Amino acid sequence: MVTTDQINKYLKDATVATEDQQFYQNHGINFRGVFRAAINNIFHTSGGVQGGSTITQQYVKNALLYSQRTFTRKVKEVILAIELEFMYSKDQILTMYLNEIPYGGQTAGVEAAARMYYGIPAKDLTLAQAATLAAIPKAPTYYSPYGIHTDKLVIRRNYVLDQMVKINYIKKEQADEAKKQDTTTVGVSVQPRKMAILAPHFSMYVLEQASEEYGDQRVEKEGLTIYTTLDFQKQKIAEQAVADGMAKV
């Protein structure tokens, strides 16, 4: 857990620009989303409760409620979000949210994510790194820097930067410069963090398959046990053989 002043301003701005651009103006509720949920419940339309949740609602959903998408849960989410808005400032709510949300695998919260992917505290992130982290929570397994969709992560990172420009958090020149930076592989090859996940690319591939089958929320939150075909000792031998071969090139 980190305090507000220990979180980089770029990361706060990137998160607001991407997740809830009216965060500082709204009262914690997206009434349009609640109305859609009510209509779905009345007419029994498919697709469950539909999104557009505010940052406050997302925090309540992740930290305080179960993940099942029902109208009853949506009502509880609204009530708790309103109570939260009365009890805490916007900066406090944003900080609680950033300390809670998943960033892929076992990584939850911005401090853990910053250290996992970049080896630095959250307060030291660059603009490009902050935008990359802000891109991940939409689909933590799919967009993980350890996964096989890093090209999609770059596209979403650039979207985050464009949204920051749109609401005047940064200048276009800053966004253009940040887009030139490779932020998808920084830290992955550094040994201390590499050991946090055995065979990271294989592991993230398995998690992606599980997320497609069961959904991100269940995979990230419910402590599933997944058995795979990986023989880690053979994997290490194969990786070392590749490394030795590359060294001779």
XYZ file of C-alpha atoms in Angstrom, residues 43 45 74 78 98 132 140 155 161 165 172 218:
12
model
C -36.392 -7.160 -19.944
C -31.672 -8.999 -22.076
C -25.123 -3.484 -9.068
C -24.211 2.031 -6.220
C -4.772 2.285 -7.456
C 1.441 1.480 -20.011
C -4.906 -7.578 -16.909
C -1.885 0.212 -29.030
C -1.747 8.920 -24.074
C -3.974 14.887 -24.496
C 0.584 16.331 -27.805
C -12.444 -15.093 -11.667
